[in-house]
Short mmCIF file of C-alpha atoms in Angstrom, two decimals:
data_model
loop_
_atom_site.label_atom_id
_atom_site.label_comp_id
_atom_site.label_asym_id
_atom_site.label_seq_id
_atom_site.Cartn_x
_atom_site.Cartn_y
_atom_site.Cartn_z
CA UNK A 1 -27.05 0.23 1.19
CA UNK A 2 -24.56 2.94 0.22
CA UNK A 3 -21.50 1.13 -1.47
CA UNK A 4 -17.85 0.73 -0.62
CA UNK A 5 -15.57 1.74 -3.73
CA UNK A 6 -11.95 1.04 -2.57
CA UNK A 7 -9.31 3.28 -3.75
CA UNK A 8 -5.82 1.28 -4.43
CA UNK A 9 -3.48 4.08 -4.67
CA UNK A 10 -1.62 3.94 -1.92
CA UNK A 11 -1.33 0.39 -2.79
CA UNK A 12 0.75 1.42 -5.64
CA UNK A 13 2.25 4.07 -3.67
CA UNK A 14 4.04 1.30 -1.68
CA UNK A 15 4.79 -0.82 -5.14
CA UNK A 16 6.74 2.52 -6.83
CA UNK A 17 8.80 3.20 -3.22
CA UNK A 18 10.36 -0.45 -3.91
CA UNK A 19 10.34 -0.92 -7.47
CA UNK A 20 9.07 -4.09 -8.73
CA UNK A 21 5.45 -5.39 -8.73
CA UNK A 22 5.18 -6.24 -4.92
CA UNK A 23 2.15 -5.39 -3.58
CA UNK A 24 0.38 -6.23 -7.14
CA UNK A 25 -2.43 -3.96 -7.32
CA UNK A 26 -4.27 -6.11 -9.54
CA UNK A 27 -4.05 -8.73 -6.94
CA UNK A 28 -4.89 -6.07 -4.46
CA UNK A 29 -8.15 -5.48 -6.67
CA UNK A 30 -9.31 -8.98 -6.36
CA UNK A 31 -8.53 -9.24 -3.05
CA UNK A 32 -10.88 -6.38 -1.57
CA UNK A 33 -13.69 -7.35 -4.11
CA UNK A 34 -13.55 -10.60 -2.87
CA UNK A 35 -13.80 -9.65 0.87
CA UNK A 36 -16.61 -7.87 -0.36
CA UNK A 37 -16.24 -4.09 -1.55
CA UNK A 38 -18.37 -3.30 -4.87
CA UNK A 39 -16.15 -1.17 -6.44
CA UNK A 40 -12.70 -0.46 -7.12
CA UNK A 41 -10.96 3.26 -7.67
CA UNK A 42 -7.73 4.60 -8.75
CA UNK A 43 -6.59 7.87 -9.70
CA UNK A 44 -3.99 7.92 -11.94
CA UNK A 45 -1.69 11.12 -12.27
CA UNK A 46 -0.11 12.81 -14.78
CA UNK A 47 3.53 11.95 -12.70
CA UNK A 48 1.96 8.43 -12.08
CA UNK A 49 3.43 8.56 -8.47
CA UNK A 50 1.37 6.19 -7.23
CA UNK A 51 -1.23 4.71 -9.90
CA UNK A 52 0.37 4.29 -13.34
CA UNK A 53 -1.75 4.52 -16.72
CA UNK A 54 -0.66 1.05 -17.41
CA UNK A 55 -2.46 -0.28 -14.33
CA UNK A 56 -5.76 1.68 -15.45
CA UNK A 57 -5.56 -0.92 -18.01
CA UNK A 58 -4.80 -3.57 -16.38
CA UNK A 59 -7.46 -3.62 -14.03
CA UNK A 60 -10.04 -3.44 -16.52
CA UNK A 61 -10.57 -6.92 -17.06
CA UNK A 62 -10.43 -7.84 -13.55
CA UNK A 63 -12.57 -5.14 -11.80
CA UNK A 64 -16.21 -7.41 -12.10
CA UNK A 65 -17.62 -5.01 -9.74
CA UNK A 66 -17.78 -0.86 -10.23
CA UNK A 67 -14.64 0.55 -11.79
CA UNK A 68 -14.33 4.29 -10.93
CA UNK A 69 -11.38 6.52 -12.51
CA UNK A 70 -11.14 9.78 -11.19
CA UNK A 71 -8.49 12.52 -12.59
CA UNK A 72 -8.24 16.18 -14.25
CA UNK A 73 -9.77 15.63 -17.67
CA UNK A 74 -6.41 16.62 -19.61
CA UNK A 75 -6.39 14.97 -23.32
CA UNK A 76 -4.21 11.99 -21.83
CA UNK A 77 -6.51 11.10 -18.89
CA UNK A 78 -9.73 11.66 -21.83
CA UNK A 79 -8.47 9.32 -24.48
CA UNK A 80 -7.83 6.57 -21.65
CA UNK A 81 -10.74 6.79 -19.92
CA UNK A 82 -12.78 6.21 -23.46
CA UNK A 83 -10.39 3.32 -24.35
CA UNK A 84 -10.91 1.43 -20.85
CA UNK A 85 -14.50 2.53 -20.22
CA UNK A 86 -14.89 2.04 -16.53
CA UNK A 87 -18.56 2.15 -14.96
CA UNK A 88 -17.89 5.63 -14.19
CA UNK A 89 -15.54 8.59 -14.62
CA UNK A 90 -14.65 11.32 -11.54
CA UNK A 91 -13.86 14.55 -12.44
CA UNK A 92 -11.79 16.25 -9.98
CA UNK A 93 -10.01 19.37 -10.58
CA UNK A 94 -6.47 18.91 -8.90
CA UNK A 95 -3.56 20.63 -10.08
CA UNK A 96 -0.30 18.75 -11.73
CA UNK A 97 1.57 19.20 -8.50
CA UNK A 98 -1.26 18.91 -6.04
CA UNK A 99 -0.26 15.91 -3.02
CA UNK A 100 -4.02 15.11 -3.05
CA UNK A 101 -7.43 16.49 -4.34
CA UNK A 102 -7.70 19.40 -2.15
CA UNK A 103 -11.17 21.29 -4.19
CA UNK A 104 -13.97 20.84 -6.00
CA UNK A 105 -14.64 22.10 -9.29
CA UNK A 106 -16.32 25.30 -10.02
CA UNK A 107 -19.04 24.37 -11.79
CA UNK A 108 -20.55 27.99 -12.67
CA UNK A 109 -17.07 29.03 -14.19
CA UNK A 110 -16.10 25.78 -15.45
CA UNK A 111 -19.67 24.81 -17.08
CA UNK A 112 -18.74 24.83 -20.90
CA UNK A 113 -15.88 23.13 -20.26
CA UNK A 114 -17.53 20.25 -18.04
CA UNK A 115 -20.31 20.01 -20.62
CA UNK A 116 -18.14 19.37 -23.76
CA UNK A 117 -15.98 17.12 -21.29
CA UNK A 118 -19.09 14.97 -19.79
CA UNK A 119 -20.95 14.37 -23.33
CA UNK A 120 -17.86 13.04 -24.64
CA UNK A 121 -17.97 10.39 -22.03
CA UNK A 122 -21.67 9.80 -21.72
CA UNK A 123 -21.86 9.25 -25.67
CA UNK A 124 -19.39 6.09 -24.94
CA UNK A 125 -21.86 4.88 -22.09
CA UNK A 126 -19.97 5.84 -18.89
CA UNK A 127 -21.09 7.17 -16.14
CA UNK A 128 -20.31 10.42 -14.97
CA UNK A 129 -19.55 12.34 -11.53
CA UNK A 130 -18.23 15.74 -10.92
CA UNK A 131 -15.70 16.27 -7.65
CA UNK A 132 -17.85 19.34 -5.68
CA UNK A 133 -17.27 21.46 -2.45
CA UNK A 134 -20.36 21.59 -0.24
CA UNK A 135 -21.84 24.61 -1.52
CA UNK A 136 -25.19 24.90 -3.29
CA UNK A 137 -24.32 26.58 -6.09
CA UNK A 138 -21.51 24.27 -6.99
CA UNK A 139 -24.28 21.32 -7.29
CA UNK A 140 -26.75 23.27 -8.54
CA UNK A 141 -23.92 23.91 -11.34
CA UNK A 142 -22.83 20.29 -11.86
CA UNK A 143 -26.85 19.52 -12.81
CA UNK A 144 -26.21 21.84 -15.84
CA UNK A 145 -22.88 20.23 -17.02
CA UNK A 146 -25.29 16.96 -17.48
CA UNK A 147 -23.64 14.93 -15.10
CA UNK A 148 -24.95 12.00 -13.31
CA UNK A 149 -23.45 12.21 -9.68
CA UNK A 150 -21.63 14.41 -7.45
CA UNK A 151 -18.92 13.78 -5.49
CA UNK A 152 -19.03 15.80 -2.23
CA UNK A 153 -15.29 16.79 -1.00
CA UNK A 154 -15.20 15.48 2.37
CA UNK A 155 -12.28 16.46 3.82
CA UNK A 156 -13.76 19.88 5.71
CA UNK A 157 -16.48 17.29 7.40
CA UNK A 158 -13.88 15.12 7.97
CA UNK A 159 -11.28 17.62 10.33
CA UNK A 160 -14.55 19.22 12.06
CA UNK A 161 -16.05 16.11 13.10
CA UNK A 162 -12.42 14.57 14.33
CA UNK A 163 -12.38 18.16 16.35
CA UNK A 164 -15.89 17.16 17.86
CA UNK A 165 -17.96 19.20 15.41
CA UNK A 166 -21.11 17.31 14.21
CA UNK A 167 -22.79 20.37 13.05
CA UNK A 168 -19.82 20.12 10.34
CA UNK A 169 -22.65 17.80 8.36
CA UNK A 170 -25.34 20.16 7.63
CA UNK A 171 -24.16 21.79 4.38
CA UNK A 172 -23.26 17.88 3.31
CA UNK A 173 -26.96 17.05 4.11
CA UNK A 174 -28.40 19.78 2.57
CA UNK A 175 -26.20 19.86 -0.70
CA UNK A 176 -27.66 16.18 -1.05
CA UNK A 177 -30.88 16.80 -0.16
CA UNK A 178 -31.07 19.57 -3.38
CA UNK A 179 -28.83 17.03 -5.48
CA UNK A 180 -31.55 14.30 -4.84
CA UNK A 181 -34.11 16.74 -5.59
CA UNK A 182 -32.75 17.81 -9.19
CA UNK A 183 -31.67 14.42 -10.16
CA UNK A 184 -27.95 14.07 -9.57
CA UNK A 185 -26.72 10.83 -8.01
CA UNK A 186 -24.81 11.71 -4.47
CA UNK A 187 -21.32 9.97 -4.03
CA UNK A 188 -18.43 10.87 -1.73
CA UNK A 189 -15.29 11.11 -0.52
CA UNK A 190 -11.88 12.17 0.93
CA UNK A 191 -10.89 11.64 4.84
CA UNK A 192 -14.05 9.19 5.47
CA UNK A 193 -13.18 6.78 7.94
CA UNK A 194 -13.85 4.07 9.96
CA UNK A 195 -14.37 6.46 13.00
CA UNK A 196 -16.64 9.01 10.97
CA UNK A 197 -18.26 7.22 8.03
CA UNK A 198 -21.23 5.90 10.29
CA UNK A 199 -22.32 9.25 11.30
CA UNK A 200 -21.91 10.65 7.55
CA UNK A 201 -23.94 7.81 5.83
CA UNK A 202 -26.69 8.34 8.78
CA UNK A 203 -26.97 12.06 8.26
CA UNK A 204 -26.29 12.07 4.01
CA UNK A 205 -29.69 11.48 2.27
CA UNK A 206 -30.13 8.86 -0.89
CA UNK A 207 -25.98 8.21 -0.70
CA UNK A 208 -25.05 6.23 -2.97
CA UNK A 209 -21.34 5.53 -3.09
CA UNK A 210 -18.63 6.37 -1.12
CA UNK A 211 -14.60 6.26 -2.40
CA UNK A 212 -12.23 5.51 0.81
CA UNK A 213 -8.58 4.98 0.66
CA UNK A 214 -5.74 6.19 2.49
CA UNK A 215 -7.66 5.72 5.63
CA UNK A 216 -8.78 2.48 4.66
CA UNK A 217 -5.27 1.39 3.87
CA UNK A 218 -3.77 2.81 7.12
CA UNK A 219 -6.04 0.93 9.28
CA UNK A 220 -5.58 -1.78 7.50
CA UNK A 221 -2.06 -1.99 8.57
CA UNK A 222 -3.66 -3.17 12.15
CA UNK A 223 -6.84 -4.37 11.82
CA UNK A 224 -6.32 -6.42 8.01
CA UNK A 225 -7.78 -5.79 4.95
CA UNK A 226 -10.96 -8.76 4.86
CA UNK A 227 -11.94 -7.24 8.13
CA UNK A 228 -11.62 -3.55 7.59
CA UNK A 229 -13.24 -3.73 4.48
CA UNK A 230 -15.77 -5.64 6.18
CA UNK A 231 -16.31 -2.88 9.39
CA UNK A 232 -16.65 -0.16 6.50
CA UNK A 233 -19.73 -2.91 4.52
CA UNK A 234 -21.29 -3.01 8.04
CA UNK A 235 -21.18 0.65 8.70
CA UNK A 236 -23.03 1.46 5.62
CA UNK A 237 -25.79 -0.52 5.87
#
């Protein structure tokens, strides 16, 4: 069964708009792995508009199932992510300003960079993925950085399918299907949903994690959080 991590940023998106510590995201944390998700994620920002660096920390003692910090590997983000060491590290290119991840990493241009990057974090035991467009190349450049997973960037699947596009999927498949094949570990994310995430899991080969939030979030604002988190558990299996 693919697993559920549960991204809690836009749990502390709501926290900063007030102030204070209401909703507590490490009470958030316990909540969602106690309705059942295996994983937490957060992606703290240099701005720390939603997730702060302080909460990284925080949630390391709590997070009993798979802890997954994603962020731009500048020396700040590095040096905390080798202090905390979560289960595994996401590398995702986004820019200071950027609203949300909106690429994946060039892994071809990028390679000397990533490498330095990943064996730093692999020498202290944690797990690594690399944040990748759909594109061949891209994985069959993330294999050479020595990473252990991709993380396919969802979001073009994600707009084509809500448009009634299913053949949207095919370079998702197939950039698994060679990931599988040369040994990298097939996670993803961005824009998954309850209304889309069946049909991606069905169609995505040997996938092993998937990283939901803001859509998780917003519908649980209806639905609840035990049972959304729940729909998205049953969906995957």
């Amino acid at each position: 069964m693919t697993k559920l991590s549960v991204n809690i940023n836009k749990i502390a998106t709501l926290r900063n708009s007030r102030g204070g510590d209401t909703p507590n995201v490490v009470q958030f944390a316990k909540d969602v792995q106690r309705f059942g998700a295996e994983g937490v994620t957060i992606h703290p920002r240099p701005d720390e508009r939603h997730i702060r660096y302080q909460d990284a920390y925080d949630l390391k003692p709590i997070v009993h199932t798979e802890y997954n910090i994603e962020g731009n590997p500048i020396t700040k983000f590095v040096d905390m992510v080798l202090e905390i060491k979560p289960t595994q590290v996401t590398l995702v290119p986004d820019s200071i300003d950027a609203l949300t991840s909106n690429a994946g990493w060039d892994t071809i241009k990028h390679k000397d960079f990533l490498v330095e990057v990943i064996a730093e974090f692999k020498r202290n035991n944690i797990r690594t993925s690399i944040f990748v467009d759909p594109d061949t190349k891209q994985i069959e450049g993330a294999k050479e950085t020595g990473a252990d997973r991709i993380e396919l960037y969802t979001e073009g699947f994600a707009d084509q399918y809500h448009l009634g596009n299913k053949e949207a999927i095919k370079p998702y498949a197939e950039c698994a299907e060679i990931a599988n094949k040369i040994g990298l570990g097939v996670n993803a994310g961005h824009d998954l949903s309850l209304d889309n995430i069946q049909f991606f899991k069905q169609n995505i080969p040997e996938l092993l994690e998937v990283s939901i939030g803001h859509a998780l979030i917003s519908e649980s604002l209806y639905l609840g959080i035990e049972n959304v988190v729940n729909m998205y558990l049953n969906k995957l299996k």
